[in-house]
Short mmCIF file of C-alpha atoms in Angstrom, two decimals:
data_model
loop_
_atom_site.label_atom_id
_atom_site.label_comp_id
_atom_site.label_asym_id
_atom_site.label_seq_id
_atom_site.Cartn_x
_atom_site.Cartn_y
_atom_site.Cartn_z
CA UNK K 296 134.39 69.36 111.35
CA UNK K 297 131.31 71.46 112.06
CA UNK K 298 130.13 73.92 109.93
CA UNK K 299 128.86 77.42 111.55
CA UNK K 300 126.59 80.14 109.24
CA UNK K 301 126.83 83.62 110.12
CA UNK K 302 123.53 85.76 109.06
CA UNK K 303 122.39 89.93 108.58
CA UNK K 304 124.25 91.04 111.56
CA UNK K 305 126.16 87.90 113.35
CA UNK K 306 127.80 88.43 109.08
CA UNK K 307 128.19 91.29 109.05
CA UNK K 308 130.00 92.10 112.43
CA UNK K 309 132.42 88.66 113.04
CA UNK K 310 133.30 89.64 109.35
CA UNK K 311 132.42 86.50 107.45
CA UNK K 312 129.77 83.84 106.52
CA UNK K 313 130.65 80.20 106.85
CA UNK K 314 133.99 78.69 108.50
CA UNK K 315 134.75 75.15 109.70
CA UNK K 316 135.78 75.31 112.62
CA UNK K 317 137.31 71.03 114.10
CA UNK K 318 134.57 69.89 116.18
CA UNK K 319 135.48 69.67 119.80
CA UNK K 320 132.16 70.30 121.16
CA UNK K 321 129.83 68.14 122.83
CA UNK K 322 127.04 70.94 122.55
CA UNK K 323 126.41 74.41 121.01
CA UNK K 324 126.77 76.25 124.17
CA UNK K 325 131.00 74.10 124.63
CA UNK K 326 130.37 75.72 121.23
CA UNK K 327 129.95 79.58 121.47
CA UNK K 328 133.00 79.05 124.61
CA UNK K 329 134.98 78.48 122.43
CA UNK K 330 134.30 81.34 119.80
CA UNK K 331 134.20 83.74 122.21
CA UNK K 332 137.18 82.84 123.44
CA UNK K 333 138.44 85.31 120.12
CA UNK K 334 137.39 88.24 122.29
CA UNK K 335 136.60 91.97 120.99
CA UNK K 336 133.27 91.53 118.71
CA UNK K 337 132.77 87.99 119.23
CA UNK K 338 132.47 87.69 122.75
CA UNK K 339 129.79 90.72 121.98
CA UNK K 340 127.64 89.16 119.31
CA UNK K 341 128.22 85.27 121.22
CA UNK K 342 128.04 85.08 124.50
CA UNK K 343 126.48 88.97 126.26
CA UNK K 344 123.65 89.43 123.36
CA UNK K 345 120.70 88.80 124.33
CA UNK K 346 119.06 88.62 120.98
CA UNK K 347 121.51 85.51 119.98
CA UNK K 348 119.02 82.97 117.74
CA UNK K 349 120.71 79.56 117.13
CA UNK K 350 119.77 76.69 114.75
CA UNK K 351 121.80 73.61 114.80
CA UNK K 352 120.89 71.47 111.34
CA UNK K 353 117.84 73.77 110.36
CA UNK K 354 116.59 73.42 113.23
CA UNK K 355 115.92 75.49 115.74
CA UNK K 356 118.10 74.90 118.63
CA UNK K 357 119.82 75.97 121.98
CA UNK K 358 122.70 76.28 123.82
CA UNK K 359 121.63 73.31 125.45
CA UNK K 360 121.80 71.32 122.47
CA UNK K 361 123.84 68.47 121.30
CA UNK K 362 126.32 68.40 117.85
CA UNK K 363 128.18 65.93 116.33
CA UNK K 364 130.70 66.31 113.59
CA UNK K 365 129.32 67.19 110.35
CA UNK K 366 126.34 69.42 112.39
CA UNK K 367 125.71 72.25 110.75
CA UNK K 368 125.27 74.98 113.72
CA UNK K 369 123.62 78.88 112.87
CA UNK K 370 123.59 82.07 114.76
CA UNK K 371 121.34 85.17 113.91
CA UNK K 372 119.32 87.26 115.21
CA UNK K 373 115.50 87.16 115.46
CA UNK K 374 113.90 86.57 112.35
CA UNK K 375 112.09 89.77 110.31
CA UNK K 376 110.60 88.12 106.73
CA UNK K 377 107.24 88.36 105.87
CA UNK Z 197 116.49 82.10 90.32
CA UNK Z 198 114.40 80.32 93.06
CA UNK Z 199 116.64 78.64 95.45
CA UNK Z 200 114.82 75.06 96.14
CA UNK Z 201 117.31 73.37 97.66
CA UNK Z 202 114.77 71.28 99.09
CA UNK Z 203 112.24 70.48 96.09
CA UNK Z 204 109.66 71.48 97.52
CA UNK Z 205 107.01 72.49 95.31
CA UNK Z 206 104.48 74.53 96.66
CA UNK Z 207 107.63 77.20 98.68
CA UNK Z 208 110.08 78.75 96.82
CA UNK Z 209 112.63 81.63 97.82
CA UNK Z 210 113.00 83.85 95.12
CA UNK Z 211 114.36 86.97 93.57
CA UNK Z 212 111.67 87.52 90.95
CA UNK Z 213 108.30 89.17 91.09
CA UNK Z 214 104.82 87.04 91.63
CA UNK Z 215 102.20 87.65 89.42
CA UNK Z 216 99.61 86.71 91.38
CA UNK Z 217 96.57 86.20 89.06
CA UNK Z 218 98.65 83.02 87.42
CA UNK Z 219 99.71 81.83 90.62
CA UNK Z 220 96.22 81.17 92.02
CA UNK Z 221 95.42 79.22 88.52
CA UNK Z 222 97.90 76.75 89.18
CA UNK Z 223 97.86 76.84 92.38
CA UNK Z 224 94.13 75.83 91.72
CA UNK Z 225 94.49 73.81 89.10
CA UNK Z 226 92.79 69.71 89.21
CA UNK Z 227 91.17 71.38 92.14
CA UNK Z 228 87.63 71.47 90.48
CA UNK Z 229 86.19 71.76 94.50
CA UNK Z 230 88.06 74.67 95.49
CA UNK Z 231 84.89 77.47 96.91
CA UNK Z 232 87.37 79.58 98.25
CA UNK Z 233 90.62 81.51 97.43
CA UNK Z 234 92.54 83.82 100.42
CA UNK Z 235 95.95 85.16 99.35
CA UNK Z 236 97.51 87.14 101.44
CA UNK Z 237 100.03 89.44 99.07
CA UNK Z 238 103.05 91.64 102.20
CA UNK Z 239 104.08 94.76 100.27
CA UNK Z 240 106.85 97.46 101.24
CA UNK Z 241 106.40 100.56 103.40
CA UNK Z 242 107.35 103.52 101.76
CA UNK Z 243 107.79 104.44 106.35
CA UNK Z 244 108.99 102.02 108.57
CA UNK Z 245 110.05 103.74 112.82
CA UNK Z 246 108.47 106.45 111.61
CA UNK Z 247 111.27 107.38 108.51
CA UNK Z 248 111.50 107.31 105.06
CA UNK Z 249 112.63 103.89 103.46
CA UNK Z 250 114.01 103.72 100.14
CA UNK Z 251 115.68 100.52 100.23
CA UNK Z 252 114.88 96.58 101.47
CA UNK Z 253 117.63 94.05 101.44
CA UNK Z 254 116.44 90.71 102.10
CA UNK Z 255 118.89 87.86 103.35
CA UNK Z 256 117.24 84.36 103.71
CA UNK Z 257 119.16 81.13 105.53
CA UNK Z 258 119.44 78.64 101.86
CA UNK Z 259 118.07 75.63 103.14
CA UNK Z 260 116.35 76.04 106.17
CA UNK Z 261 114.20 78.25 105.17
CA UNK Z 262 112.81 76.32 102.56
CA UNK Z 263 111.09 73.83 105.62
CA UNK Z 264 110.31 76.33 108.18
CA UNK Z 265 108.50 77.31 105.47
CA UNK Z 266 107.22 73.80 104.62
CA UNK Z 267 106.64 73.09 107.93
CA UNK Z 268 104.36 76.03 108.36
CA UNK Z 269 102.96 75.20 105.82
CA UNK Z 270 101.58 71.65 106.95
CA UNK Z 271 101.09 72.82 110.26
CA UNK Z 272 98.47 74.14 108.49
CA UNK Z 273 96.57 71.47 106.56
CA UNK Z 274 96.87 70.20 109.54
CA UNK Z 275 94.32 72.30 111.38
CA UNK Z 276 92.35 73.02 108.57
CA UNK Z 277 90.15 71.60 105.76
CA UNK Z 278 92.28 72.41 103.25
CA UNK Z 279 92.37 71.64 98.99
CA UNK Z 280 95.88 73.52 98.34
CA UNK Z 281 98.37 76.33 99.50
CA UNK Z 282 101.57 78.55 98.08
CA UNK Z 283 104.36 80.33 99.98
CA UNK Z 284 105.68 82.98 98.06
CA UNK Z 285 108.76 84.58 99.71
CA UNK Z 286 110.86 86.69 97.67
CA UNK Z 287 114.96 88.23 98.52
CA UNK Z 288 117.54 90.71 97.91
CA UNK Z 289 116.44 94.34 96.72
CA UNK Z 290 113.04 95.45 96.93
CA UNK Z 291 112.17 99.04 96.73
CA UNK Z 292 108.74 100.39 98.35
CA UNK Z 293 105.51 98.94 97.00
CA UNK Z 294 106.70 95.73 95.61
CA UNK Z 295 105.16 93.14 96.68
CA UNK Z 296 107.30 90.95 99.57
CA UNK Z 297 104.62 87.58 100.30
CA UNK Z 298 102.87 85.99 98.47
CA UNK Z 299 100.50 83.14 100.84
CA UNK Z 300 97.69 81.67 98.99
CA UNK Z 301 95.18 78.79 100.22
CA UNK Z 302 91.86 77.39 98.58
CA UNK Z 303 89.52 75.02 100.31
CA UNK Z 304 86.62 73.68 99.80
CA UNK Z 305 84.99 76.64 102.64
CA UNK Z 306 85.97 79.57 103.20
CA UNK Z 307 87.14 79.76 106.61
CA UNK Z 308 89.94 77.53 106.82
CA UNK Z 309 90.67 79.78 103.95
CA UNK Z 310 91.17 82.27 105.61
CA UNK Z 311 92.45 81.43 109.30
CA UNK Z 312 95.28 79.06 107.61
CA UNK Z 313 96.29 81.95 105.70
CA UNK Z 314 96.33 84.15 108.43
CA UNK Z 315 97.50 81.13 110.22
CA UNK Z 316 100.73 80.72 108.24
CA UNK Z 317 101.51 84.79 107.83
CA UNK Z 318 101.53 85.10 111.59
CA UNK Z 319 104.41 82.22 111.73
CA UNK Z 320 106.44 82.90 108.23
CA UNK Z 321 106.43 86.27 111.54
CA UNK Z 322 108.44 84.62 113.94
CA UNK Z 323 109.73 81.27 112.54
CA UNK Z 324 110.94 81.61 109.25
CA UNK Z 325 114.71 83.35 108.67
CA UNK Z 326 114.63 85.54 106.62
CA UNK Z 327 116.41 89.50 107.64
CA UNK Z 328 115.04 92.94 106.68
CA UNK Z 329 117.94 95.08 106.19
CA UNK Z 330 116.32 99.08 105.14
CA UNK Z 331 117.94 102.16 103.85
CA UNK Z 332 117.25 104.88 103.93
CA UNK Z 333 116.40 108.42 101.48
CA UNK Z 334 120.38 109.37 103.41
CA UNK Z 335 121.55 106.46 103.62
CA UNK Z 336 121.51 105.45 106.75
CA UNK Z 337 121.15 101.72 106.55
CA UNK Z 338 119.97 99.07 109.45
CA UNK Z 339 118.44 95.96 110.53
CA UNK Z 340 114.74 95.55 111.17
CA UNK Z 341 114.43 94.97 114.66
CA UNK Z 342 111.79 91.70 114.45
CA UNK Z 343 108.70 93.04 116.79
CA UNK Z 344 107.12 91.78 120.06
CA UNK Z 345 103.42 92.93 117.90
CA UNK Z 346 104.51 89.79 116.11
CA UNK Z 347 105.64 87.89 118.48
CA UNK Z 348 101.53 88.29 120.49
CA UNK Z 349 99.95 87.22 117.31
CA UNK Z 350 100.97 83.79 117.61
CA UNK Z 351 99.74 83.25 120.40
CA UNK Z 352 96.41 83.53 118.85
CA UNK Z 353 96.97 80.13 117.58
CA UNK Z 354 97.83 78.26 120.86
CA UNK Z 355 96.24 75.51 120.84
CA UNK F 176 78.12 95.27 81.38
CA UNK F 177 78.91 97.00 85.42
CA UNK F 178 75.22 97.76 86.59
CA UNK F 179 76.80 100.39 88.80
CA UNK F 180 73.30 102.57 89.51
CA UNK F 181 74.77 103.77 91.96
CA UNK F 182 78.72 105.07 90.98
CA UNK F 183 79.67 103.10 93.81
CA UNK F 184 83.72 103.22 92.42
CA UNK F 185 84.91 99.94 95.06
CA UNK F 186 81.74 97.55 94.05
CA UNK F 187 81.31 96.11 90.90
CA UNK F 188 78.74 93.60 89.85
CA UNK F 189 78.40 92.59 86.38
CA UNK F 190 79.01 89.30 84.13
CA UNK F 191 82.01 89.63 82.75
CA UNK F 192 85.22 88.18 85.09
CA UNK F 193 87.53 89.37 86.67
CA UNK F 194 91.32 89.65 86.52
CA UNK F 195 92.99 89.65 90.14
CA UNK F 196 96.85 91.03 89.00
CA UNK F 197 95.32 94.24 87.64
CA UNK F 198 92.49 94.67 90.80
CA UNK F 199 95.35 94.51 93.31
CA UNK F 200 97.06 97.39 91.02
CA UNK F 201 94.02 99.39 91.06
CA UNK F 202 93.21 98.91 93.99
CA UNK F 203 96.84 100.14 95.81
CA UNK F 204 97.70 102.71 93.54
CA UNK F 205 98.44 105.68 95.30
CA UNK F 206 98.75 103.83 98.29
CA UNK F 207 101.90 103.96 99.13
CA UNK F 208 101.61 103.04 103.05
CA UNK F 209 100.16 100.38 102.55
CA UNK F 210 101.73 96.93 104.10
CA UNK F 211 99.43 94.39 103.60
CA UNK F 212 96.71 93.14 101.05
CA UNK F 213 94.32 90.26 101.47
CA UNK F 214 91.62 88.96 98.51
CA UNK F 215 89.51 86.34 98.92
CA UNK F 216 87.88 84.78 95.55
CA UNK F 217 84.79 82.15 95.81
CA UNK F 218 84.10 80.26 93.04
CA UNK F 219 81.85 78.08 91.73
CA UNK F 220 82.20 74.08 92.90
CA UNK F 221 80.98 71.29 90.77
CA UNK F 222 79.32 69.66 94.06
CA UNK F 223 76.08 70.60 96.24
CA UNK F 224 74.97 68.98 98.36
CA UNK F 225 76.34 65.85 97.34
CA UNK F 226 75.53 66.28 93.65
CA UNK F 227 77.41 67.69 90.88
CA UNK F 228 76.80 71.18 89.31
CA UNK F 229 76.70 72.43 85.40
CA UNK F 230 75.24 75.88 85.87
CA UNK F 231 74.89 78.37 88.34
CA UNK F 232 73.22 81.11 87.25
CA UNK F 233 72.78 84.38 89.58
CA UNK F 234 70.25 86.96 89.97
CA UNK F 235 70.71 89.94 92.03
CA UNK F 236 68.62 93.32 93.01
CA UNK F 237 69.75 95.42 90.51
CA UNK F 238 70.27 98.70 92.49
CA UNK F 239 69.92 97.48 96.42
CA UNK F 240 72.59 94.80 95.39
CA UNK F 241 75.40 97.23 95.14
CA UNK F 242 73.81 99.70 98.04
CA UNK F 243 74.24 97.38 100.52
CA UNK F 244 77.46 95.68 99.57
CA UNK F 245 78.47 99.36 100.03
CA UNK F 246 77.27 99.20 103.25
CA UNK F 247 79.03 96.08 104.23
CA UNK F 248 82.34 97.33 102.27
CA UNK F 249 81.77 100.17 104.98
CA UNK F 250 81.02 99.38 108.04
CA UNK F 251 84.49 97.33 107.38
CA UNK F 252 86.30 100.38 107.36
CA UNK F 253 84.37 101.96 110.69
CA UNK F 254 85.56 98.31 112.51
CA UNK F 255 89.24 98.56 111.31
CA UNK F 256 91.96 100.57 109.63
CA UNK F 257 92.03 99.83 105.79
CA UNK F 258 93.37 101.74 103.29
CA UNK F 259 91.18 100.71 100.94
CA UNK F 260 89.15 97.75 100.03
CA UNK F 261 86.59 96.67 96.94
CA UNK F 262 83.69 93.83 96.16
CA UNK F 263 83.09 92.62 93.11
CA UNK F 264 80.25 90.08 91.97
CA UNK F 265 79.79 88.01 89.13
CA UNK F 266 76.46 87.06 88.07
CA UNK F 267 74.52 85.37 85.41
CA UNK F 268 75.37 81.56 84.22
CA UNK F 269 78.42 80.55 85.47
CA UNK F 270 80.57 77.40 85.65
CA UNK F 271 82.38 75.54 87.72
CA UNK F 272 85.81 76.80 88.77
CA UNK F 273 84.28 79.57 87.33
CA UNK F 274 84.72 82.58 89.47
CA UNK F 275 82.27 84.34 90.92
CA UNK F 276 82.98 86.55 93.66
CA UNK F 277 85.72 89.29 94.72
CA UNK F 278 86.59 90.54 98.13
CA UNK F 279 89.85 92.65 98.50
CA UNK F 280 91.47 95.14 101.44
CA UNK F 281 94.05 96.89 101.52
CA UNK F 282 95.66 97.81 105.17
CA UNK F 283 99.21 98.86 106.74
CA UNK F 284 99.19 95.40 109.14
CA UNK F 285 98.09 92.67 107.94
CA UNK F 286 96.51 91.10 110.64
CA UNK F 287 93.21 94.87 109.81
CA UNK F 288 93.46 93.40 106.48
CA UNK F 289 92.55 89.26 107.02
CA UNK F 290 89.96 89.89 109.45
CA UNK F 291 88.25 92.95 107.27
CA UNK F 292 88.24 90.71 104.21
CA UNK F 293 86.69 87.56 106.69
CA UNK F 294 84.03 90.04 108.09
CA UNK F 295 83.44 90.92 104.46
CA UNK F 296 82.37 87.96 102.62
CA UNK F 297 80.57 86.37 106.03
CA UNK F 298 77.68 90.04 105.57
CA UNK F 299 77.64 89.79 101.77
CA UNK F 300 76.63 86.58 102.61
CA UNK F 301 73.71 86.94 104.77
CA UNK F 302 73.03 90.20 103.61
CA UNK F 303 73.47 91.34 100.02
CA UNK F 304 70.54 90.30 97.22
CA UNK F 305 72.36 87.94 95.25
CA UNK F 306 70.18 84.67 94.37
CA UNK F 307 71.24 80.60 93.27
CA UNK F 308 69.87 79.17 90.86
CA UNK F 309 71.99 74.99 89.73
CA UNK F 310 71.14 73.35 87.33
CA UNK F 311 71.88 69.60 87.66
CA UNK F 312 73.59 67.08 84.55
CA UNK F 313 70.14 65.58 84.55
CA UNK F 314 68.98 69.06 83.12
CA UNK F 315 66.94 69.14 86.71
CA UNK F 316 66.77 73.13 88.09
CA UNK F 317 66.60 74.04 91.80
CA UNK F 318 67.12 77.36 93.79
CA UNK F 319 69.63 77.34 96.06
CA UNK F 320 68.18 77.59 100.05
CA UNK F 321 71.05 80.05 102.11
CA UNK F 322 72.69 78.18 104.44
CA UNK F 323 72.62 77.66 108.97
CA UNK F 324 76.21 78.41 108.50
CA UNK F 325 75.90 81.70 106.98
CA UNK F 326 74.14 83.36 109.27
CA UNK F 327 76.58 81.10 112.75
CA UNK F 328 78.96 82.54 110.72
CA UNK F 329 77.97 85.73 111.40
CA UNK F 330 77.56 86.27 114.93
CA UNK F 331 81.83 85.18 115.39
CA UNK F 332 81.77 90.14 114.09
CA UNK F 333 78.79 90.62 117.12
CA UNK F 334 80.16 93.76 119.10
CA UNK E 293 51.85 104.08 92.86
CA UNK E 294 54.08 101.61 94.11
CA UNK E 295 56.18 100.17 92.67
CA UNK E 296 56.51 95.83 93.98
CA UNK E 297 59.47 93.66 93.03
CA UNK E 298 59.31 90.03 93.26
CA UNK E 299 63.31 88.75 93.08
CA UNK E 300 64.57 84.21 92.81
CA UNK E 301 61.68 81.78 93.30
CA UNK E 302 59.19 84.67 94.09
CA UNK E 303 59.54 86.07 90.22
CA UNK E 304 59.02 82.17 88.96
CA UNK E 305 56.07 81.25 90.99
CA UNK E 306 54.15 84.32 90.89
CA UNK E 307 54.90 84.38 87.18
CA UNK E 308 56.30 88.37 87.29
CA UNK E 309 59.06 90.30 87.69
CA UNK E 310 57.73 93.77 88.91
CA UNK E 311 54.61 95.61 89.61
CA UNK E 312 52.37 98.78 90.15
CA UNK E 313 49.52 98.97 91.55
CA UNK E 314 47.60 102.42 93.81
CA UNK E 315 49.69 103.25 97.46
CA UNK E 316 46.58 101.98 99.31
CA UNK E 317 48.32 100.62 102.22
CA UNK E 318 50.05 101.09 105.34
CA UNK E 319 52.08 98.49 105.94
CA UNK E 320 53.68 95.84 103.51
CA UNK E 321 51.55 93.86 106.32
CA UNK E 322 49.12 95.62 104.94
CA UNK E 323 49.96 95.35 101.41
CA UNK E 324 50.33 91.31 101.66
CA UNK E 325 46.99 90.72 102.53
CA UNK E 326 45.94 92.87 99.21
CA UNK E 327 48.61 89.85 97.16
CA UNK E 328 47.16 87.56 99.12
CA UNK E 329 43.42 87.75 98.09
CA UNK E 330 44.27 86.71 95.14
CA UNK E 331 44.68 83.67 96.11
CA UNK E 332 46.62 80.28 95.15
CA UNK E 333 50.02 80.94 94.98
CA UNK E 334 49.96 84.13 96.26
CA UNK E 335 48.99 83.00 98.96
CA UNK E 336 50.74 80.71 99.51
CA UNK E 337 53.73 82.02 98.33
CA UNK E 338 53.34 85.48 100.61
CA UNK E 339 51.33 84.24 103.70
CA UNK E 340 52.88 80.15 104.53
CA UNK E 341 56.23 80.80 102.85
CA UNK E 342 58.66 81.06 106.47
CA UNK E 343 60.99 82.32 104.04
CA UNK E 344 59.42 85.46 102.52
CA UNK E 345 61.99 89.08 102.98
CA UNK E 346 61.23 91.47 102.43
CA UNK E 347 63.29 95.22 101.43
CA UNK E 348 61.33 98.41 101.02
CA UNK E 349 63.10 101.01 99.30
CA UNK E 350 66.05 98.68 98.79
CA UNK E 351 66.39 98.64 103.00
CA UNK E 352 65.87 95.02 104.50
CA UNK E 353 61.94 95.71 106.16
CA UNK E 354 59.46 93.22 108.10
CA UNK E 355 55.51 93.09 107.78
CA UNK E 356 55.06 96.00 110.19
CA UNK E 357 58.01 98.50 107.80
CA UNK E 358 54.88 101.68 107.11
CA UNK E 359 54.96 102.40 103.33
CA UNK E 360 53.70 105.18 101.42
CA UNK E 361 52.93 106.26 97.50
CA UNK E 362 56.31 106.12 95.41
CA UNK E 363 58.32 103.29 97.23
CA UNK E 364 60.01 100.06 95.80
CA UNK E 365 58.26 96.73 97.54
CA UNK E 366 59.96 93.64 96.95
CA UNK E 367 59.99 90.33 98.14
CA UNK E 368 62.45 87.98 97.79
CA UNK E 369 64.14 84.11 99.62
CA UNK E 370 67.19 84.24 101.95
CA UNK E 371 70.16 85.55 99.54
CA UNK E 372 73.22 83.23 98.87
CA UNK E 373 75.58 85.15 97.99
CA UNK E 374 79.14 84.44 97.83
#
């Protein structure tokens, strides 16, 4: 299984803050394809949003980052702290 | 309640306010050779993008946020000769004039503390997972956009 | 006892210690649009020129010192967009780890506050008439020499 | 009359912190000549010391700065505050 987290406007738009799904993806890109296949907001938020930021196991990642069972993958917009 | 997932003693992500004097006193404890302490406090402005702001709500990514802040802090210690440093960032609902963030850096000589505190703030702005949502007086709620100027500011520290 | 010969509200030359939190609170009062406050505190180091220091005594030139500090402060306000600023400098006998000086600068955006506070400290070091005399543990007393590095530091602000 | 102030090691070396003398000098340089004529420490401190700093009426000055009756002239070493 992998753990997926959604933050800020992604959390609001997708209506959930986290979920666990089976680990069947080689990279973040594969995971995004699966999630986007849910259609509607999922497709818009995860494949058409140029602002999408990705973290894998608390490190900033990209679509090409490999993922494996047990990983924590997070999706969020550009950060605005401070 | 501090969410110190990672038990990093110089990083605090918390809802409650902080007191500058007592944080500075703690920071300096046991470091008699300190000659300079620079602190930065970020506060909630009552205006953003030309609109009045009533409430600012800060969300973060527990665990990753603390690690990201510690990474920035340690990078500052590698770049400059520092005696001690500390980052406190508040989360939850804040109001105009509230304190949001404290960065404090102590060193023997002032130049290092000034540069390191500025560096930490510039990197915090672009590398630490916090998000801000603001409420306007008419009740409108919107997520705060990241700033191109913050990406630009970081470039001054390129090595 | 503050020696405010010139009644400058944002300049204090005084023997007594200062409290950072309360000075910052006063500084920010009535300026809701502040987003950044940078403070610098200089403290007495327990070592100078390789020797342990027991006591540091600070002398100043009443009247001229306040004017020199105000001139530096106003120059900072001309160079950067600032909301408020404050300089407190202590005089008389001080001991290791004691606070010597506070420079606090508030602005809408952090970059201005960082630069202005650093500028004020660099100029204070070379342009404000204060002199330091240190006592070593063996009782030797000596005047502290000015530093070439302080003259050099000022040059970064050349326009 | 002019008012003369001595600070830090100048005050200690010359054994006084201030004095008033008649105003008979066109510039700081003329005043220094008169004071140095006192000999000994006065000569050494005021004419052989390359570290001498001068202020006239609270403004940094030089040997060439004109002075007139009522002025306050100060002599001191390089400053070391902060």
